[in-house]
PDB file of C-alpha atoms and ligand atoms in Angstrom:
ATOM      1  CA  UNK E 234       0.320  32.771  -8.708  1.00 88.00           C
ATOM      2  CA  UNK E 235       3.336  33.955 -10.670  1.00 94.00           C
ATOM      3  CA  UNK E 236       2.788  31.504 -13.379  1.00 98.00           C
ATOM      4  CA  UNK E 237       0.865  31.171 -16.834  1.00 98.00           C
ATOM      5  CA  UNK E 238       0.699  27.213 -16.882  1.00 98.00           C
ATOM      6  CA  UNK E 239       0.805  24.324 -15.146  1.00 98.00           C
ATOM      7  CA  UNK E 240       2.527  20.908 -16.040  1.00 98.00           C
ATOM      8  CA  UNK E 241       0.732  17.794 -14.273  1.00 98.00           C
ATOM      9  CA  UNK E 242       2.577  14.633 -13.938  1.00 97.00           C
ATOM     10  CA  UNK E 243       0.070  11.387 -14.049  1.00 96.00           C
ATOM     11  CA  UNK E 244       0.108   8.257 -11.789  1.00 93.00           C
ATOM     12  CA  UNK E 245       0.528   9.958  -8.619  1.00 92.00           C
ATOM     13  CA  UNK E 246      -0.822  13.307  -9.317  1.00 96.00           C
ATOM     14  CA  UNK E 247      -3.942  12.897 -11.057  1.00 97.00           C
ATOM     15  CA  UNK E 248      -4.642   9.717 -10.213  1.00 96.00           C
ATOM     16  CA  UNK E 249      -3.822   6.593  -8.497  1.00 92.00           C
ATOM     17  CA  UNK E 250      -2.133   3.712 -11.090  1.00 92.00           C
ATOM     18  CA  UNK E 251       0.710   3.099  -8.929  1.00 86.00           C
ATOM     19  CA  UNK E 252      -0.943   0.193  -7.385  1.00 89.00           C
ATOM     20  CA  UNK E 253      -1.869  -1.034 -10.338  1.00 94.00           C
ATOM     21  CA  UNK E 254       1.804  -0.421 -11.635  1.00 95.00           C
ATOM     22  CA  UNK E 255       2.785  -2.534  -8.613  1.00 95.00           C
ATOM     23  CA  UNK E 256       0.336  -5.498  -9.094  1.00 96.00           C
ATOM     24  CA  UNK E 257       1.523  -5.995 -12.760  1.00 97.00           C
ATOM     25  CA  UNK E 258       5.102  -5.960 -11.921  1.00 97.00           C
ATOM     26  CA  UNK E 259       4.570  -7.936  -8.898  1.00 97.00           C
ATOM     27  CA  UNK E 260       2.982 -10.790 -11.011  1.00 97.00           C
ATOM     28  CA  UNK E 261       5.807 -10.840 -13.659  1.00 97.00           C
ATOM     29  CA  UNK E 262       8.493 -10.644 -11.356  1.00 97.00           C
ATOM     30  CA  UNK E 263       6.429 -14.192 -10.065  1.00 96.00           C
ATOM     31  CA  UNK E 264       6.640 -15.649 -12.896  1.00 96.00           C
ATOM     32  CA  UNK E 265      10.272 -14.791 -13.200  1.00 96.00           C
ATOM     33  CA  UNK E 266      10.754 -15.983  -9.658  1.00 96.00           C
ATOM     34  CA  UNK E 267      12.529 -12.847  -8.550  1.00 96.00           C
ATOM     35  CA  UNK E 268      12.132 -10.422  -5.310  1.00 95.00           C
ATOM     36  CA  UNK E 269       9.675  -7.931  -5.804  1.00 96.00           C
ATOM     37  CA  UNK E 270       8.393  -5.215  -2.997  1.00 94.00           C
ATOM     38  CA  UNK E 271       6.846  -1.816  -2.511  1.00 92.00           C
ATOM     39  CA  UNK E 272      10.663  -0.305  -1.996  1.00 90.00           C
ATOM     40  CA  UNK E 273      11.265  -1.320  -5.026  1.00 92.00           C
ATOM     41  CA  UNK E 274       8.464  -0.360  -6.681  1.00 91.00           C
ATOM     42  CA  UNK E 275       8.918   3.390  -5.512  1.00 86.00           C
ATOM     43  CA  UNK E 276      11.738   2.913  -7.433  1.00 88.00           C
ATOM     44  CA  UNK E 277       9.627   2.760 -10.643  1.00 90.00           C
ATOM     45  CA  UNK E 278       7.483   5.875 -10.132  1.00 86.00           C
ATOM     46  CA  UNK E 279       7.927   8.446 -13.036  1.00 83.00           C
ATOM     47  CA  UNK E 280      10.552   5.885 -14.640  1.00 87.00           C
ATOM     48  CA  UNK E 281       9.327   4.558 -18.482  1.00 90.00           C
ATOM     49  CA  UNK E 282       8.695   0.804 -18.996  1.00 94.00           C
ATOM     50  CA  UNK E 283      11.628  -0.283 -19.852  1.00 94.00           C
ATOM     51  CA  UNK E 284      13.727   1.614 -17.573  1.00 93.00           C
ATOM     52  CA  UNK E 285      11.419   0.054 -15.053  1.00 95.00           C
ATOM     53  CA  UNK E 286      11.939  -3.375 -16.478  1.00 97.00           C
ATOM     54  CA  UNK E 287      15.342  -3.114 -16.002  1.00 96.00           C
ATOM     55  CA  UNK E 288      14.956  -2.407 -12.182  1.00 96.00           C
ATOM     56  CA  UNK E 289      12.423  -5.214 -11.808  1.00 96.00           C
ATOM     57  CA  UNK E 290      15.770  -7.523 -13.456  1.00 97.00           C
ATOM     58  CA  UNK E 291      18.302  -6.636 -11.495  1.00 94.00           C
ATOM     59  CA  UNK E 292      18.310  -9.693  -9.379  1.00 87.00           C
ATOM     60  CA  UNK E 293      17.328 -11.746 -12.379  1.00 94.00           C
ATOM     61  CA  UNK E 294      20.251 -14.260 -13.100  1.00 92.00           C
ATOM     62  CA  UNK E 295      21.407 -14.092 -16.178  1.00 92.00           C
ATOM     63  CA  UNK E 296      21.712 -11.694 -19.123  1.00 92.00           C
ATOM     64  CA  UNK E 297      18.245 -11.594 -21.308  1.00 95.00           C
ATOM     65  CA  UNK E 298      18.427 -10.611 -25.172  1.00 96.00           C
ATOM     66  CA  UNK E 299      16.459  -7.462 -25.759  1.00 96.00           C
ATOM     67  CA  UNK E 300      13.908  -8.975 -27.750  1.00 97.00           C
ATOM     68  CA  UNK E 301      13.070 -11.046 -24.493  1.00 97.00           C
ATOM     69  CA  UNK E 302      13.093  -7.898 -22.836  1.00 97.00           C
ATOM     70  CA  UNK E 303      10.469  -6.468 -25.090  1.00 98.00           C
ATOM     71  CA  UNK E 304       8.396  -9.346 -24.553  1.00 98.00           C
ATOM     72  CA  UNK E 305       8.534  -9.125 -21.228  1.00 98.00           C
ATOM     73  CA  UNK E 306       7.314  -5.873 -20.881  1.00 98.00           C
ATOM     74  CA  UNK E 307       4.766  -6.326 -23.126  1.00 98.00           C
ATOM     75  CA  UNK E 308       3.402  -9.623 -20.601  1.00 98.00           C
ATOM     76  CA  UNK E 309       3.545  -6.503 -17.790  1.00 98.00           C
ATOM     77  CA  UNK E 310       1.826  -4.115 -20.088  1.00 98.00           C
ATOM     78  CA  UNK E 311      -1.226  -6.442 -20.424  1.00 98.00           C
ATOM     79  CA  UNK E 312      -2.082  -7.323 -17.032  1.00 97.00           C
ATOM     80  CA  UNK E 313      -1.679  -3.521 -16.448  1.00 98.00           C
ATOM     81  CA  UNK E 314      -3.993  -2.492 -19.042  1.00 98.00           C
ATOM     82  CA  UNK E 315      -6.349  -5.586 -17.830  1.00 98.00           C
ATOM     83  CA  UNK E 316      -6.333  -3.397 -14.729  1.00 97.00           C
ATOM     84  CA  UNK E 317      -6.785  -0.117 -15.931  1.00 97.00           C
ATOM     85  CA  UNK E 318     -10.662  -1.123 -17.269  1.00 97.00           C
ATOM     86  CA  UNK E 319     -11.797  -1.082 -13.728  1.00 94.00           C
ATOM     87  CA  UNK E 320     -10.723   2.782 -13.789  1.00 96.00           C
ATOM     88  CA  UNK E 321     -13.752   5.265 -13.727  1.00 96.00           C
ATOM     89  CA  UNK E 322     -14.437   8.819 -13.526  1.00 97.00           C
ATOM     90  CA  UNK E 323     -14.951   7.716  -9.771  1.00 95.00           C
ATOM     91  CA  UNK E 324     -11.337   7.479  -9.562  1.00 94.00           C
ATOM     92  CA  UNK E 325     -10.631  11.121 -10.030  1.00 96.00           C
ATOM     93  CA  UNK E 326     -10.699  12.579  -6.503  1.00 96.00           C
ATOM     94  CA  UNK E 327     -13.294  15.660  -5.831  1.00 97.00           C
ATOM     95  CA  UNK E 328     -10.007  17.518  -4.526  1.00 98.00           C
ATOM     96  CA  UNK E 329      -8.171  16.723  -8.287  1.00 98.00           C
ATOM     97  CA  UNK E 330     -11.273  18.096  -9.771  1.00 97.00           C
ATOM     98  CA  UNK E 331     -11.844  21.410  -7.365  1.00 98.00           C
ATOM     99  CA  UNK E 332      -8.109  22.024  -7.868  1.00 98.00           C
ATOM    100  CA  UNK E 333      -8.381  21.578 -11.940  1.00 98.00           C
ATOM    101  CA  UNK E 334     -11.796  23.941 -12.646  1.00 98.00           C
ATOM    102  CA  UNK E 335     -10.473  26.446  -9.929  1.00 98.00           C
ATOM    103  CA  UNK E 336      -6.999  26.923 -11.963  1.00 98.00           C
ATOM    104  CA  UNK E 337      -8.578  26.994 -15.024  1.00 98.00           C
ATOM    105  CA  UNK E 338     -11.330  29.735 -14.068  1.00 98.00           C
ATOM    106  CA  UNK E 339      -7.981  31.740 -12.864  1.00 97.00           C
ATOM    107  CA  UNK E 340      -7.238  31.580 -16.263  1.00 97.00           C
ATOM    108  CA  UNK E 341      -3.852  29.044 -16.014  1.00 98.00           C
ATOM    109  CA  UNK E 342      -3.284  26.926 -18.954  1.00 98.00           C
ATOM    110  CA  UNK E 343      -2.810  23.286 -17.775  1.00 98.00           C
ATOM    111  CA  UNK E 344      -1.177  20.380 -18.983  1.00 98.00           C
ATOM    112  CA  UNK E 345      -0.503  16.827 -18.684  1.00 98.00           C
ATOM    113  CA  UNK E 346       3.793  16.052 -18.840  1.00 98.00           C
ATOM    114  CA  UNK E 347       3.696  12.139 -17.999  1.00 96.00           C
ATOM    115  CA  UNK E 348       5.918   9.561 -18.399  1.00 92.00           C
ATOM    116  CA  UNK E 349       2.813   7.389 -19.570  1.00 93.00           C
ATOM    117  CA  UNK E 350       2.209   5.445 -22.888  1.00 94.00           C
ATOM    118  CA  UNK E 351      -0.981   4.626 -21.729  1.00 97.00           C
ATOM    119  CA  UNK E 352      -1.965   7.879 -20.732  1.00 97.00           C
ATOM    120  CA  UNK E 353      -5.004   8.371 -23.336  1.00 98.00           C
ATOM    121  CA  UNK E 354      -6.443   5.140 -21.815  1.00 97.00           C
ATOM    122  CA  UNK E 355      -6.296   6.118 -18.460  1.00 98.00           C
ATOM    123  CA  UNK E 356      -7.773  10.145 -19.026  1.00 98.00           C
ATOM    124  CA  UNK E 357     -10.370   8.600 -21.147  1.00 98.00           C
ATOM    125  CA  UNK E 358     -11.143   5.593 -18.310  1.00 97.00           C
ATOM    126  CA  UNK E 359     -11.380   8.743 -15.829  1.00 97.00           C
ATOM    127  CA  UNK E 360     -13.326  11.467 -17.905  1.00 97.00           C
ATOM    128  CA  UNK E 361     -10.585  13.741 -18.670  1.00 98.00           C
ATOM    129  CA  UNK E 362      -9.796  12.615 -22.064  1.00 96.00           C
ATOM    130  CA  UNK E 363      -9.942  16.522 -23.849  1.00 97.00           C
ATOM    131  CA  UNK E 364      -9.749  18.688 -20.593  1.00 98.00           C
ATOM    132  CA  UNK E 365      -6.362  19.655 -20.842  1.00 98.00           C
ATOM    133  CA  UNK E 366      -4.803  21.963 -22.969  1.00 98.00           C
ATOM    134  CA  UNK E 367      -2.387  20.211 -24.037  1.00 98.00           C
ATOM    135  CA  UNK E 368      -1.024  16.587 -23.853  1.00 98.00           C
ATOM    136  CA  UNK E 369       3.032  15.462 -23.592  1.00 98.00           C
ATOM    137  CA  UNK E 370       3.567  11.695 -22.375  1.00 96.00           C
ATOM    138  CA  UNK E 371       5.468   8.720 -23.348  1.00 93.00           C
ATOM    139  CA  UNK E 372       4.091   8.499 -26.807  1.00 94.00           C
ATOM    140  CA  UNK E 373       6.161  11.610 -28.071  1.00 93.00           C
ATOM    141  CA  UNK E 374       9.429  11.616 -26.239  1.00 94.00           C
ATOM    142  CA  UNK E 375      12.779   9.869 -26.707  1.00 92.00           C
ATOM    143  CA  UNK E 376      13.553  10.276 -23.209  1.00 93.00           C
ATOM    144  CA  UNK E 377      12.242   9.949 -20.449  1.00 89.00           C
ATOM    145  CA  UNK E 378      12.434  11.543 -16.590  1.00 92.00           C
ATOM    146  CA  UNK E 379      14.770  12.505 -15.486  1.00 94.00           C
ATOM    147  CA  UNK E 380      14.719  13.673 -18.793  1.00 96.00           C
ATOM    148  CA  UNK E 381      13.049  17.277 -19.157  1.00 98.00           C
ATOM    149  CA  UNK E 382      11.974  16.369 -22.644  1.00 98.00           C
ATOM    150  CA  UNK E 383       8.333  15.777 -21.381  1.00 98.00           C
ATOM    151  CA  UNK E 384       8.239  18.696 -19.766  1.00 98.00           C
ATOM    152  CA  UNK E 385       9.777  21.103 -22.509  1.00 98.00           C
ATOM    153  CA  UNK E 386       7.294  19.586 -25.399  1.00 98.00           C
ATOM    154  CA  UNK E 387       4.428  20.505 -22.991  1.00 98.00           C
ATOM    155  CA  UNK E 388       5.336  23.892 -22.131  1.00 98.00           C
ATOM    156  CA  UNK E 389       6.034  24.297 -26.308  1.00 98.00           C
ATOM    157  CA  UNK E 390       2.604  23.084 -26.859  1.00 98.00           C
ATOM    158  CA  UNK E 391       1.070  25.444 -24.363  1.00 98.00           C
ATOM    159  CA  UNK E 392       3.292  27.888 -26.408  1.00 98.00           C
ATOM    160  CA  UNK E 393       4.626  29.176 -22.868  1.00 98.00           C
ATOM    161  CA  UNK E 394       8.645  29.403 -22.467  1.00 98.00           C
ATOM    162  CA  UNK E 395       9.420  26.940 -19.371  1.00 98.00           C
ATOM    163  CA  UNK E 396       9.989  29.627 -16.607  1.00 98.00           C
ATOM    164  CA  UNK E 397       6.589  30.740 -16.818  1.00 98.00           C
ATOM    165  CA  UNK E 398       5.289  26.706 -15.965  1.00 98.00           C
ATOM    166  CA  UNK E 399       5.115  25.027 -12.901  1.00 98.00           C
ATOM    167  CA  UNK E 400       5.291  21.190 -12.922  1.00 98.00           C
ATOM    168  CA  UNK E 401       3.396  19.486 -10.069  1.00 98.00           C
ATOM    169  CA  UNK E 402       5.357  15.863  -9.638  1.00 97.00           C
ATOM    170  CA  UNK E 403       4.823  12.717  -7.042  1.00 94.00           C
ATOM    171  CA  UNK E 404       8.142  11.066  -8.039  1.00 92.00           C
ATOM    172  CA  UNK E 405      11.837  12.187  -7.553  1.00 92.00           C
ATOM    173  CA  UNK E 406      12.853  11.298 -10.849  1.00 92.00           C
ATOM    174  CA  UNK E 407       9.671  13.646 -12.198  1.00 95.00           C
ATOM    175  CA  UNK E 408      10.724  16.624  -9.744  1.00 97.00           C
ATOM    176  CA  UNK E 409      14.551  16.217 -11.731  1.00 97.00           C
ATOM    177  CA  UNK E 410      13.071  16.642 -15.231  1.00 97.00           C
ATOM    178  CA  UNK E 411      11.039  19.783 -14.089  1.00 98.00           C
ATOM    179  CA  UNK E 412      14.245  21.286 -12.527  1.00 98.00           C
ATOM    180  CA  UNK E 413      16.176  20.743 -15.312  1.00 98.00           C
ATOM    181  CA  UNK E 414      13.730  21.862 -18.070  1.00 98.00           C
ATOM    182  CA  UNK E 415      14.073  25.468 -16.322  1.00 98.00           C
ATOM    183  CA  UNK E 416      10.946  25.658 -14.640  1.00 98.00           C
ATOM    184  CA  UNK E 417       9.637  25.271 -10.837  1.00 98.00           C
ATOM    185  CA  UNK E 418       8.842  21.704  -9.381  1.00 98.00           C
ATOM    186  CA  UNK E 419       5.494  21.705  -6.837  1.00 98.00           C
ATOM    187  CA  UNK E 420       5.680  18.006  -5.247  1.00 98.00           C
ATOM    188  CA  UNK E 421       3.145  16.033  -3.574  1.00 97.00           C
ATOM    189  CA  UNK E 422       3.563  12.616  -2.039  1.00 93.00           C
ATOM    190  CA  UNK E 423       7.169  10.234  -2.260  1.00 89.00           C
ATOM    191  CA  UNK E 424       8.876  13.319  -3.691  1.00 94.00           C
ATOM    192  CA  UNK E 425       7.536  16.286  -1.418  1.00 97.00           C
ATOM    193  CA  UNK E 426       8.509  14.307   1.410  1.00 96.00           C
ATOM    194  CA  UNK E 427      12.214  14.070   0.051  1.00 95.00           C
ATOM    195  CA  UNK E 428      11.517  17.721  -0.560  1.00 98.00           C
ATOM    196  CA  UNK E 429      12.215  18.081  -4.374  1.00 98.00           C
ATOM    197  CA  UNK E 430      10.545  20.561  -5.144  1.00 98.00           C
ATOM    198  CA  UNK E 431      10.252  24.372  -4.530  1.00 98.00           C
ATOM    199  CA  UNK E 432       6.678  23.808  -3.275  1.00 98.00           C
ATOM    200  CA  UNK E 433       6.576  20.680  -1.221  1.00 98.00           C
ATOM    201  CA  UNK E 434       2.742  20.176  -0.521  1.00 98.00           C
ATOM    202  CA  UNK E 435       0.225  17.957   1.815  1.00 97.00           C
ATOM    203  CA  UNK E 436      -1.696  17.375  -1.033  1.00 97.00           C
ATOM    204  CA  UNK E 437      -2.980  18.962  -4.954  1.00 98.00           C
ATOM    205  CA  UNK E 438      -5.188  21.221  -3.115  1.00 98.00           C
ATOM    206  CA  UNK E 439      -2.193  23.230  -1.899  1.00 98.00           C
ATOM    207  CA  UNK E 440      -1.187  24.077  -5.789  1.00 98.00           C
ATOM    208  CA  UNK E 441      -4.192  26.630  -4.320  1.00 98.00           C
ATOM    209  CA  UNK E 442      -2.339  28.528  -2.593  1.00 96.00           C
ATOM    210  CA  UNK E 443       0.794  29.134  -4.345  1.00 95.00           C
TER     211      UNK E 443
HETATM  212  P1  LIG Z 774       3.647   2.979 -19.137  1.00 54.26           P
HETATM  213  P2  LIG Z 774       3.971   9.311 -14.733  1.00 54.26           P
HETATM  214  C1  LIG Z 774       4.887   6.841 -15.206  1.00 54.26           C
HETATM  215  O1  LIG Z 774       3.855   7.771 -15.235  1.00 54.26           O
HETATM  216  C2  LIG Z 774       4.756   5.918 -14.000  1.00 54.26           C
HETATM  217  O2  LIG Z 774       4.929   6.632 -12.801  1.00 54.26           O
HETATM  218  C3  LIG Z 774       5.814   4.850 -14.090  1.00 54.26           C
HETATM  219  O3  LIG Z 774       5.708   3.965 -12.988  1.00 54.26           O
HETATM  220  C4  LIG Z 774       5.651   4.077 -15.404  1.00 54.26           C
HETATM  221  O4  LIG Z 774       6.648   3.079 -15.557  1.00 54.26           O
HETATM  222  C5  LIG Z 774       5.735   5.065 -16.569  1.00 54.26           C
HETATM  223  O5  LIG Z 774       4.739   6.057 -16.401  1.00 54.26           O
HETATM  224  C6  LIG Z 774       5.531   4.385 -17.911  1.00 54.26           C
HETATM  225  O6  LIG Z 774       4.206   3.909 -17.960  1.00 54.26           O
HETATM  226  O7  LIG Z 774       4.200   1.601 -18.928  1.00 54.26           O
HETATM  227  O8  LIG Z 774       2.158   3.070 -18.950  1.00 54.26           O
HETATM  228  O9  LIG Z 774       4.089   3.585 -20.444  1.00 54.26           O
HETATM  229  O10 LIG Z 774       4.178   9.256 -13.256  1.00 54.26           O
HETATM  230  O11 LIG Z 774       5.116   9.946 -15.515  1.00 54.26           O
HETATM  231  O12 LIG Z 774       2.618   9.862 -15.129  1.00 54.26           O
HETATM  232 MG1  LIG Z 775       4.086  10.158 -11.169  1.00 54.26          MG
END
């Protein structure tokens, strides 16, 4: 493969939190007796928390200050982490882990470039808290996806200038950020069926044979 590194997204690459994404949401937007589906929730993939929040409001009926905001998606950040304790190395697929150790031995650097503030929970809930070489999520950006920010802050911790990393994404939004950071955008899932990126793959196990 032409490149030196490679930039995973998350939920949807490494793992599978979407549904629990979805169950939280789905149980405040309850509570706030709005509609709430799984089209809408593909909406929310790769998009931070309160970008997400906002989506989950739009048919909510009146304006909310932002401090009820924050609340709010503080209510949907609990019964998400509540959900994220039944995570466990089990979760990680055997293909994920093939995929990871057969980069690495080729001598890639690899990444994680999420959109995530909990994503030292959830690589510590699935044993890969310390496997990468380096980490970029929601705890050190401003922006996020479509954002490249992520992206650019990994590739500068892997000390590797952008064109020389691929970023592997599952959401649209994700595949946007990678595109616009400068560097090549392999997509699995929602966004390789919209065909987003340059790669547009069955699965992780194709990053194989790139
Ligand atoms: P949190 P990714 C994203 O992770 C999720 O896809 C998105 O649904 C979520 O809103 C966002 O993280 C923020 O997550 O509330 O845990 O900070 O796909 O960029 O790994
Ligand atoms: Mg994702």
């Amino acid at each position: 493969m032409k490149y030196r590194g490679i930039i995973f997204d998350l939920d949807g690459v490494i793992c599978s939190t979407d549904e629990y994404h979805y169950q939280a949401w789905k149980k405040l937007a309850e509570d706030l007796g709005v509609a709430f589906d799984r089209e809408k929730n593909n909406r929310l993939r790769g998009v931070s928390r309160m970008a997400s929040l906002e989506i989950v409001l739009e048919d909510y009926p009146e304006p909310l200050a932002e401090a009820e905001k924050l609340a709010l998606a503080e209510q949907k950040n609990e019964s998400y982490k509540a959900l994220l304790t039944k995570m466990s190395p089990a979760d990680l697929s055997q293909e994920v882990k093939n995929t990871l150790l057969t980069l690495r031995k080729q001598g890639l650097k690899l990444a994680i470039g999420s959109s995530s503030r909990n994503t030292p929970t959830i690589l510590r809930q699935i044993g890969l808290d310390g496997f990468f070489d380096a980490v970029s999520d929601g705890n050190n950006i401003t922006k996020s996806k479509p954002d490249p920010e992520v992206f650019l802050k990994a590739a500068q911790m892997l000390n590797l200038p952008p064109e020389d990393c691929l970023v592997v994404e599952d959401a649209a939004a994700g595949a946007e950020a990678g595109h616009r950071g400068g560097m090549d955008v392999a997509c699995v899932g929602d966004a390789a069926r919209l065909k987003a990126g340059e790669y547009n793959l069955d699965s992780i196990g194709g990053l194989l044979s790139i």
